[in-house]
Coordinates of C-alpha atoms and ligand atoms in Angstrom, one line a residue:
M1 CA -0.1 0.0 0.0
E2 CA 2.6 2.3 0.9
K3 CA 4.5 1.9 -2.6
L4 CA 1.1 2.9 -4.1
L5 CA 0.9 5.6 -2.3
N6 CA 3.8 6.6 -3.5
E7 CA 4.0 6.4 -6.6
I8 CA 0.4 8.3 -6.7
S9 CA 1.5 11.0 -4.6
S10 CA 4.9 11.1 -6.8
E11 CA 2.4 11.7 -9.9
C12 CA 0.8 14.7 -8.2
K13 CA 3.1 15.8 -6.0
A14 CA 2.4 19.7 -6.4
A15 CA -1.0 18.7 -4.9
F16 CA 0.5 18.5 -1.5
S17 CA 2.5 22.2 -1.4
V18 CA 0.3 23.9 0.2
N19 CA 1.8 27.7 0.6
C20 CA 1.4 28.3 4.7
D21 CA 2.6 32.5 4.8
V22 CA -0.5 33.2 3.9
E23 CA -2.3 34.6 6.8
I24 CA -5.7 34.7 7.0
E25 CA -7.5 37.4 9.5
L26 CA -11.0 36.4 11.5
N27 CA -13.1 38.8 12.0
I28 CA -16.1 37.3 13.1
P29 CA -18.7 39.7 14.7
E30 CA -19.4 39.2 18.6
N31 CA -22.9 38.1 18.2
Y32 CA -22.5 35.3 16.2
K33 CA -19.7 33.7 18.9
R34 CA -20.5 31.1 21.5
N35 CA -21.1 32.5 25.1
G36 CA -21.8 29.2 26.5
D37 CA -21.7 25.5 26.7
I38 CA -23.1 23.8 23.5
G39 CA -24.6 21.3 26.3
L40 CA -23.3 17.9 24.3
P41 CA -24.1 14.8 26.4
R42 CA -20.9 13.7 28.5
V43 CA -20.9 9.6 27.9
A44 CA -17.9 7.4 28.9
E45 CA -15.4 7.1 25.9
N46 CA -16.4 3.0 26.0
D47 CA -20.2 3.5 25.2
L48 CA -19.7 6.2 22.8
L49 CA -17.2 3.5 20.9
R50 CA -19.8 0.8 21.3
H51 CA -23.0 3.6 20.1
F52 CA -20.8 4.4 17.0
T53 CA -19.3 1.1 16.2
N54 CA -23.0 -0.6 16.5
L55 CA -24.4 1.9 14.1
S56 CA -22.1 1.5 11.7
G57 CA -23.0 -2.7 12.0
K58 CA -26.6 -1.4 10.8
N59 CA -25.4 0.3 8.4
Y60 CA -25.7 -1.8 5.5
A61 CA -22.2 -1.8 3.2
L62 CA -20.3 -3.4 -0.1
S63 CA -17.9 -4.0 2.7
T64 CA -19.9 -6.7 4.0
T65 CA -22.3 -7.6 1.1
F66 CA -22.8 -7.8 -2.4
Y67 CA -25.1 -4.7 -3.3
P68 CA -26.5 -5.6 -6.7
L69 CA -28.4 -2.8 -7.1
G70 CA -29.3 -1.8 -10.7
S71 CA -28.3 1.5 -12.2
C72 CA -26.3 2.7 -9.2
T73 CA -22.9 1.3 -9.9
M74 CA -22.2 -0.1 -6.4
K75 CA -18.6 -1.4 -6.6
Y76 CA -16.0 -1.8 -4.7
N77 CA -13.7 1.7 -4.7
P78 CA -10.6 1.4 -2.9
L79 CA -10.0 2.3 0.5
I80 CA -6.9 3.8 -0.6
N81 CA -8.5 6.7 -2.2
E82 CA -10.3 7.8 0.7
K83 CA -6.8 7.7 2.3
I84 CA -5.1 9.8 -0.3
A85 CA -8.3 12.2 -0.3
K86 CA -7.2 12.9 3.6
L87 CA -4.0 14.0 2.9
D88 CA -3.2 17.3 4.5
G89 CA -2.6 18.9 1.6
F90 CA -5.6 18.2 0.1
N91 CA -7.7 18.3 3.1
D92 CA -6.1 21.3 5.3
I93 CA -6.8 23.5 2.5
H94 CA -10.4 26.1 2.5
P95 CA -12.0 26.4 -0.6
L96 CA -11.4 30.4 0.0
Q97 CA -7.9 30.5 0.0
P98 CA -6.4 32.4 -2.5
A99 CA -5.2 30.7 -5.8
E100 CA -2.0 31.1 -5.4
T101 CA -1.6 29.2 -2.2
V102 CA -3.8 25.8 -3.6
Q103 CA -1.9 25.5 -7.3
G104 CA -1.9 21.4 -6.1
A105 CA -5.4 21.3 -5.6
L106 CA -6.1 23.6 -8.8
E107 CA -3.7 21.1 -10.9
L108 CA -5.4 18.1 -9.6
I109 CA -8.6 19.9 -11.0
Y110 CA -6.6 21.5 -13.5
N111 CA -5.1 17.1 -14.5
L112 CA -8.6 15.6 -13.8
E113 CA -10.3 17.4 -16.2
K114 CA -8.2 16.8 -19.8
D115 CA -8.1 13.0 -17.8
L116 CA -12.0 12.8 -18.1
C117 CA -12.1 14.5 -21.9
E118 CA -9.2 12.0 -23.3
V119 CA -11.9 9.1 -21.8
S120 CA -14.7 10.2 -22.8
G121 CA -14.0 12.3 -26.1
M122 CA -15.0 15.5 -25.5
D123 CA -12.6 18.6 -25.5
Y124 CA -13.8 20.1 -22.0
F125 CA -15.3 19.5 -18.5
S126 CA -16.6 21.5 -15.9
L127 CA -16.2 19.2 -12.6
Q128 CA -17.7 21.8 -10.6
P129 CA -21.8 19.7 -10.7
A130 CA -22.2 17.6 -7.3
A131 CA -25.1 15.4 -8.6
G132 CA -25.1 13.3 -12.2
A133 CA -28.4 15.0 -11.9
Q134 CA -26.7 18.2 -11.3
G135 CA -24.1 18.1 -14.3
E136 CA -27.4 16.6 -16.8
F137 CA -29.3 20.2 -15.2
A138 CA -25.7 22.0 -16.2
G139 CA -25.3 19.9 -19.2
L140 CA -29.1 21.8 -20.4
L141 CA -28.7 25.2 -19.2
I142 CA -25.8 25.2 -21.8
I143 CA -27.9 24.1 -24.4
A144 CA -30.3 26.8 -23.6
K145 CA -27.9 29.3 -23.7
Y146 CA -26.0 27.7 -26.3
F147 CA -29.3 28.2 -28.5
K148 CA -30.0 31.3 -27.2
S149 CA -26.8 33.1 -28.5
I150 CA -27.3 31.8 -31.8
K151 CA -30.7 33.6 -32.0
Q152 CA -33.1 30.1 -32.1
K153 CA -35.8 29.6 -30.0
R154 CA -35.7 25.8 -29.2
T155 CA -38.1 24.3 -26.3
K156 CA -38.6 21.1 -26.7
V157 CA -35.7 17.8 -25.3
I158 CA -36.3 14.1 -26.4
V159 CA -36.2 11.7 -24.0
P160 CA -36.8 7.7 -24.2
D161 CA -38.7 5.8 -22.1
S162 CA -35.6 4.1 -21.5
A163 CA -33.8 6.6 -20.2
H164 CA -32.4 7.2 -16.3
G165 CA -35.5 8.8 -14.6
T166 CA -33.4 12.0 -14.0
N167 CA -33.3 12.9 -17.4
P168 CA -36.9 13.7 -18.1
A169 CA -37.2 15.9 -14.6
S170 CA -33.4 17.9 -15.2
A171 CA -34.9 19.0 -18.7
A172 CA -38.3 20.0 -17.5
Y173 CA -36.1 22.0 -14.5
A174 CA -34.1 23.8 -17.0
G175 CA -37.1 24.6 -18.8
F176 CA -37.6 22.4 -21.5
E177 CA -40.7 20.6 -22.7
T178 CA -39.7 17.3 -22.8
I179 CA -41.1 14.9 -25.3
P180 CA -41.0 10.9 -24.8
L181 CA -39.9 8.2 -27.0
K182 CA -41.0 4.6 -26.7
S183 CA -38.3 2.5 -27.2
E184 CA -38.7 -0.7 -29.6
N185 CA -39.1 -4.6 -28.3
D186 CA -35.4 -5.1 -27.9
G187 CA -35.4 -2.1 -25.6
T188 CA -33.1 -0.3 -28.6
L189 CA -34.5 3.3 -29.9
S190 CA -34.9 3.3 -33.5
A191 CA -33.5 5.8 -36.0
Q192 CA -36.5 6.6 -37.7
K193 CA -38.5 6.8 -35.3
V194 CA -36.3 9.6 -33.5
K195 CA -36.6 11.7 -37.5
E196 CA -40.4 11.2 -37.3
I197 CA -40.7 13.2 -34.0
L198 CA -37.7 15.6 -34.5
T199 CA -38.9 19.3 -35.0
P200 CA -37.2 22.8 -35.8
D201 CA -37.4 23.4 -32.3
T202 CA -36.2 20.3 -31.1
A203 CA -33.2 21.4 -28.2
A204 CA -31.6 17.7 -27.9
I205 CA -32.0 14.5 -27.2
M206 CA -30.7 12.8 -23.8
L207 CA -29.3 9.6 -24.4
T208 CA -28.5 6.8 -21.6
V209 CA -25.8 4.7 -23.0
P210 CA -26.0 2.1 -22.5
N211 CA -29.7 2.5 -21.4
T212 CA -31.5 1.5 -18.2
L213 CA -31.9 -1.9 -19.6
G214 CA -28.4 -2.3 -20.0
V215 CA -28.2 -2.4 -24.3
F216 CA -26.5 -0.3 -26.0
E217 CA -28.2 1.6 -28.6
K218 CA -27.2 -0.1 -31.7
E219 CA -28.7 3.1 -34.2
I220 CA -26.4 5.6 -32.5
S221 CA -24.0 7.0 -35.0
E222 CA -27.3 7.0 -37.1
I223 CA -29.3 8.7 -34.9
S224 CA -26.7 11.2 -34.2
K225 CA -26.6 12.2 -38.1
I226 CA -29.9 12.8 -38.0
A227 CA -30.4 14.8 -34.9
H228 CA -27.0 16.5 -36.3
E229 CA -29.2 17.7 -39.2
N230 CA -31.8 19.1 -37.6
G231 CA -29.7 21.5 -35.6
T232 CA -30.1 19.3 -32.7
L233 CA -27.9 19.0 -29.9
L234 CA -26.8 15.1 -28.6
Y235 CA -27.1 14.9 -24.6
Y236 CA -25.3 11.6 -23.1
D237 CA -25.9 10.8 -19.8
G238 CA -22.7 8.8 -18.8
A239 CA -23.8 7.9 -15.7
N240 CA -23.0 4.2 -17.0
L241 CA -19.5 4.9 -18.5
N242 CA -18.2 2.1 -16.5
A243 CA -19.6 -0.1 -19.0
L244 CA -18.1 1.7 -22.2
M245 CA -14.1 3.0 -20.6
G246 CA -11.5 2.5 -23.4
M247 CA -14.0 0.6 -25.9
A248 CA -16.1 4.0 -26.6
R249 CA -16.4 7.0 -26.2
P250 CA -19.3 9.5 -26.3
G251 CA -17.4 12.2 -27.9
D252 CA -16.7 10.4 -30.7
L253 CA -20.1 8.7 -31.1
G254 CA -21.4 12.0 -32.0
F255 CA -22.4 13.5 -28.1
D256 CA -22.1 17.6 -27.8
V257 CA -22.9 17.0 -24.1
M258 CA -22.6 15.0 -21.1
H259 CA -21.9 13.8 -17.7
I260 CA -19.8 11.3 -15.7
N261 CA -20.9 10.5 -12.6
L262 CA -17.6 9.8 -10.5
H263 CA -19.3 8.5 -7.6
K264 CA -20.5 5.4 -9.9
T265 CA -17.3 5.1 -12.0
F266 CA -14.4 6.3 -10.3
S267 CA -14.0 5.8 -6.9
T268 CA -16.1 7.2 -4.3
P269 CA -18.6 5.1 -2.5
H270 CA -22.3 6.9 -2.8
G271 CA -24.6 4.4 -0.4
G272 CA -26.6 6.9 1.6
G273 CA -26.0 9.9 -0.6
G274 CA -22.4 10.9 0.3
P275 CA -20.8 13.9 -1.8
G276 CA -20.9 12.9 -5.1
S277 CA -19.5 14.6 -8.0
G278 CA -20.7 14.8 -11.9
P279 CA -18.5 16.7 -14.0
V280 CA -20.3 18.2 -17.7
G281 CA -18.4 17.9 -20.5
V282 CA -19.3 19.6 -23.6
K283 CA -17.4 20.4 -27.3
A284 CA -15.6 23.0 -28.0
F285 CA -18.2 25.0 -29.6
L286 CA -20.1 24.8 -26.1
E287 CA -16.7 25.9 -23.9
P288 CA -17.7 29.3 -23.7
F289 CA -21.5 28.2 -21.8
L290 CA -19.4 26.1 -18.9
P291 CA -19.7 27.0 -15.5
V292 CA -17.1 29.4 -13.9
P293 CA -14.6 29.2 -12.4
R294 CA -13.0 27.7 -15.1
V295 CA -9.4 26.4 -14.2
E296 CA -7.2 27.7 -16.2
N297 CA -2.7 27.5 -16.8
K298 CA -1.6 30.9 -17.2
N299 CA 2.7 30.7 -17.8
S300 CA 2.4 27.8 -15.6
K301 CA 0.4 29.1 -12.9
F302 CA -2.9 27.9 -12.3
V303 CA -5.6 31.0 -11.8
L304 CA -9.0 30.8 -11.8
N305 CA -11.1 32.7 -14.0
Y306 CA -14.5 34.2 -13.4
K307 CA -14.2 35.9 -16.4
K308 CA -16.7 33.8 -18.7
S309 CA -19.1 36.6 -20.3
K310 CA -21.1 33.5 -21.8
S311 CA -21.2 31.3 -18.7
I312 CA -24.2 30.0 -17.4
G313 CA -22.4 31.4 -14.0
K314 CA -21.9 29.3 -10.6
L315 CA -23.7 26.2 -10.1
K316 CA -22.7 24.8 -6.6
A317 CA -20.1 26.5 -4.1
F318 CA -16.5 26.4 -5.0
F319 CA -14.6 23.8 -7.1
G320 CA -17.7 21.5 -6.4
N321 CA -17.2 18.4 -4.2
F322 CA -13.0 18.4 -4.1
P323 CA -12.6 14.8 -2.3
V324 CA -14.5 13.4 -4.7
L325 CA -12.2 15.1 -7.6
V326 CA -9.0 13.7 -5.8
K327 CA -10.3 10.4 -5.4
A328 CA -10.7 9.8 -8.9
Y329 CA -7.6 11.6 -9.7
A330 CA -6.3 8.5 -8.0
Y331 CA -8.4 6.0 -9.5
I332 CA -7.4 6.9 -12.8
K333 CA -3.8 7.4 -11.9
S334 CA -3.5 3.9 -10.6
L335 CA -5.7 2.0 -13.0
G336 CA -4.0 3.4 -16.1
G337 CA -5.7 3.2 -19.3
K338 CA -5.4 0.0 -20.0
G339 CA -6.9 -0.6 -16.2
L340 CA -9.9 1.7 -17.2
K341 CA -10.5 -0.7 -19.9
N342 CA -10.3 -3.8 -18.1
A343 CA -12.7 -2.5 -15.1
S344 CA -15.4 -2.2 -18.2
V345 CA -14.8 -5.6 -19.9
Q346 CA -15.1 -6.7 -16.6
A347 CA -18.1 -5.3 -15.6
V348 CA -19.9 -6.0 -18.6
L349 CA -18.3 -10.1 -18.3
N350 CA -19.8 -10.0 -14.9
A351 CA -23.1 -8.7 -16.4
N352 CA -23.3 -11.0 -19.2
Y353 CA -22.5 -13.9 -17.2
M354 CA -25.3 -13.7 -14.5
L355 CA -27.6 -12.6 -17.5
A356 CA -26.8 -16.2 -19.3
K357 CA -27.6 -17.9 -16.0
F358 CA -30.9 -16.1 -15.4
K359 CA -32.2 -15.9 -19.4
E360 CA -33.0 -20.1 -19.2
K361 CA -35.7 -19.4 -16.7
I362 CA -36.7 -16.2 -15.9
N363 CA -38.2 -13.6 -19.0
V364 CA -35.5 -11.6 -19.8
P365 CA -37.2 -8.2 -22.6
A366 CA -34.3 -6.9 -23.2
G367 CA -33.0 -9.8 -25.0
N368 CA -29.6 -11.8 -25.7
R369 CA -26.5 -9.7 -24.3
C370 CA -26.2 -6.9 -21.9
M371 CA -23.7 -4.7 -21.3
H372 CA -23.0 -3.6 -17.7
E373 CA -26.8 -4.8 -15.7
F374 CA -29.5 -6.7 -16.9
V375 CA -33.4 -6.1 -16.1
L376 CA -35.3 -9.7 -15.4
S377 CA -39.0 -9.4 -16.0
P378 CA -39.7 -12.7 -13.6
K379 CA -43.6 -12.0 -14.0
S380 CA -44.7 -15.2 -15.6
V381 CA -42.6 -17.4 -13.2
L382 CA -44.0 -15.9 -10.4
Q383 CA -46.6 -17.8 -8.7
N384 CA -49.4 -17.8 -5.8
G385 CA -49.5 -14.1 -5.8
V386 CA -46.0 -14.0 -5.5
R387 CA -44.7 -10.4 -6.7
T388 CA -41.2 -8.8 -7.3
V389 CA -41.4 -6.4 -4.3
D390 CA -41.8 -9.9 -2.2
I391 CA -38.6 -11.3 -4.1
A392 CA -36.8 -8.2 -3.0
K393 CA -37.6 -8.3 0.8
R394 CA -36.4 -11.9 0.7
L395 CA -33.0 -11.5 -1.0
L396 CA -32.4 -8.7 2.7
D397 CA -33.4 -12.2 5.0
Y398 CA -30.5 -14.2 2.7
G399 CA -28.6 -10.6 3.7
Y400 CA -28.3 -9.1 0.0
Y401 CA -29.3 -5.6 -0.4
A402 CA -32.7 -5.7 -2.9
P403 CA -31.7 -5.3 -6.8
T404 CA -33.4 -2.0 -8.2
V405 CA -37.1 -2.9 -8.7
Y406 CA -39.9 -2.0 -10.6
F407 CA -37.2 0.0 -12.7
P408 CA -37.3 1.5 -15.7
L409 CA -41.0 1.1 -15.8
I410 CA -40.9 -0.2 -19.4
V411 CA -40.9 -3.8 -17.3
E412 CA -43.5 -5.3 -15.7
E413 CA -42.3 -6.5 -12.4
A414 CA -38.5 -5.4 -13.4
I415 CA -35.7 -6.7 -11.1
M416 CA -32.7 -4.6 -12.5
I417 CA -29.1 -6.6 -11.8
E418 CA -25.7 -5.0 -11.8
P419 CA -23.1 -7.0 -10.4
A420 CA -20.0 -4.3 -11.3
E421 CA -16.3 -5.3 -12.4
T422 CA -15.2 -5.8 -8.4
E423 CA -17.2 -9.2 -7.9
S424 CA -16.1 -12.7 -7.4
K425 CA -17.6 -15.6 -9.6
E426 CA -18.1 -17.2 -6.4
T427 CA -20.4 -14.4 -5.2
L428 CA -22.3 -14.0 -8.3
D429 CA -22.9 -18.0 -8.3
Q430 CA -23.8 -17.6 -4.4
F431 CA -26.3 -14.9 -5.9
I432 CA -27.8 -16.6 -8.6
E433 CA -28.3 -19.8 -6.5
T434 CA -30.8 -17.7 -3.9
L435 CA -32.2 -15.8 -6.3
D436 CA -33.5 -19.3 -8.2
K437 CA -34.4 -20.7 -4.2
I438 CA -36.5 -17.8 -4.0
I439 CA -38.3 -17.8 -7.0
F440 CA -38.3 -21.5 -7.8
E441 CA -38.5 -23.1 -4.2
E442 CA -40.0 -20.4 -1.7
A443 CA -42.4 -19.1 -4.2
V444 CA -43.7 -22.4 -5.1
N445 CA -43.9 -24.0 -1.9
E446 CA -44.0 -21.6 1.0
P447 CA -45.0 -18.5 -0.8
Q448 CA -46.6 -16.8 2.8
K449 CA -42.9 -17.3 4.0
V450 CA -41.7 -15.0 1.0
K451 CA -44.3 -12.7 1.1
D452 CA -43.8 -11.9 4.8
A453 CA -40.2 -11.2 4.3
P454 CA -38.0 -9.9 6.2
V455 CA -38.0 -11.9 9.2
N456 CA -34.2 -11.8 9.7
T457 CA -33.3 -7.9 9.9
S458 CA -34.0 -5.4 12.4
V459 CA -37.4 -3.5 11.0
K460 CA -39.7 -6.1 9.3
R461 CA -42.1 -6.0 6.5
L462 CA -43.2 -2.0 6.5
N463 CA -47.1 -1.4 6.1
E464 CA -46.5 0.9 3.3
V465 CA -50.0 1.6 2.5
E466 CA -50.2 2.9 6.5
A467 CA -46.5 4.4 6.2
A468 CA -47.8 6.5 3.3
R469 CA -51.6 7.9 4.6
K470 CA -50.0 7.9 8.2
P471 CA -46.5 8.8 8.6
V472 CA -44.8 9.1 11.4
L473 CA -42.7 12.1 10.6
K474 CA -41.3 12.6 14.3
W475 CA -38.8 10.1 15.9
K476 CA -39.4 11.0 19.7
Ligands
PLP1 C1 -27.5 7.2 -11.1 C2 -28.0 7.8 -12.4 C3 -28.3 8.9 -12.4 C4 -28.5 9.9 -11.3 O1 -27.4 10.4 -11.2 P1 -27.2 11.3 -8.9 O2 -25.8 11.5 -9.0 O3 -27.8 10.2 -8.3 O4 -27.8 12.3 -9.5 C5 -28.5 9.4 -13.8 N1 -28.6 8.5 -15.0 C6 -28.0 7.4 -14.5 C7 -28.2 6.3 -16.0 C8 -28.1 6.5 -13.8 O5 -27.7 5.7 -13.7

């Protein structure tokens, strides 16, 4: 570990050099200063330790079990990257420090932007957005501002029914009207249908590739051509980039704007809603619209440029969630190009291995092959009134986190599984065996047991109707 740390630290040595000569004067007004005890409970150290250890044991985590949550990419993220993000030079700096005192941090942001460009085939990135959805929002604001700048009135954004739910929400939030597009039976989009619904006021098409069925859009080049002929821009939802890295680049496929989820693909664990990062990337003609500040290199010094008259402005305090950027950078540098490609290859292989096992027995509406995830539709094999929700709850009894269920909406009784590249064959086999057992043995012979699940968890089956009708919103 020390060796890896050394290697990575030499890569970004400059990042640790903080010039602490600058004195920052603290002028906190008297009325904001605390004037008494804040009243924290006084407990023995042991009790505190036990309290937090017990709480951590209640947490479901990848460090204890498999987390096949489709669409969320719950993979193992090397702990060493957490350690790197905690190095003093990264951790003890303040975003309000003058740029000349945080040159290393700015260099890291600058270099990470370049690396993301290389992985994705885009020309520029802003690392400011704090999540995938905020990256989408930023991308759509950029698109809106671009059309305004060339004096075209385009008000519509096409979003396929196989897109992630945040896509139509972001489009609406950015002021566009969303136009749904139905996918074909094999889960992909037809270029012909895209052509039919394009109008002169279509600003963009938002595509998730691979889509939420885990399927690659085989007509993507054609769709890109048709869209561009219409003056429409192509938005790439890159949250699933871990299926594609090193194999294809959205920029080469014709996309103009995209976001990446660093907290899915690039080494930040994101269960429990921790800080995320959704960098937004663009082709060169859209660079003037990126959020400010931009980190630029002027005469071998890194500076923050706020003077971008066409920018959509500032999206998030400071430079985004900086520690997430550090982890992404460490991850990219330690894996290298080959390693990133291998991660994708392995993710796709793992998903196809599971798919091949399941599809002998359970309907998989979107076909024969998948990318990094796939969606089962067990409706025809479920007996005795057992439903997908019961299967998911029963998996909890076996110690698994439940897969994503009832999504995407276009698949009946959907179970969406994403094994990620970091799981072993043994883990995948065990999960396959357990799901088989629940569906083909328990649901057949002991359906009540499945319907009553979970029984081994600290909280048993919740009454969802009552929870919705009479929500208890206070804990005391
Ligand atoms: C997770 C995800 C998003 C949204 O990302 P957040 O960081 O949760 O906002 C968007 N699209 C796809 C395909 C995703 O998997």
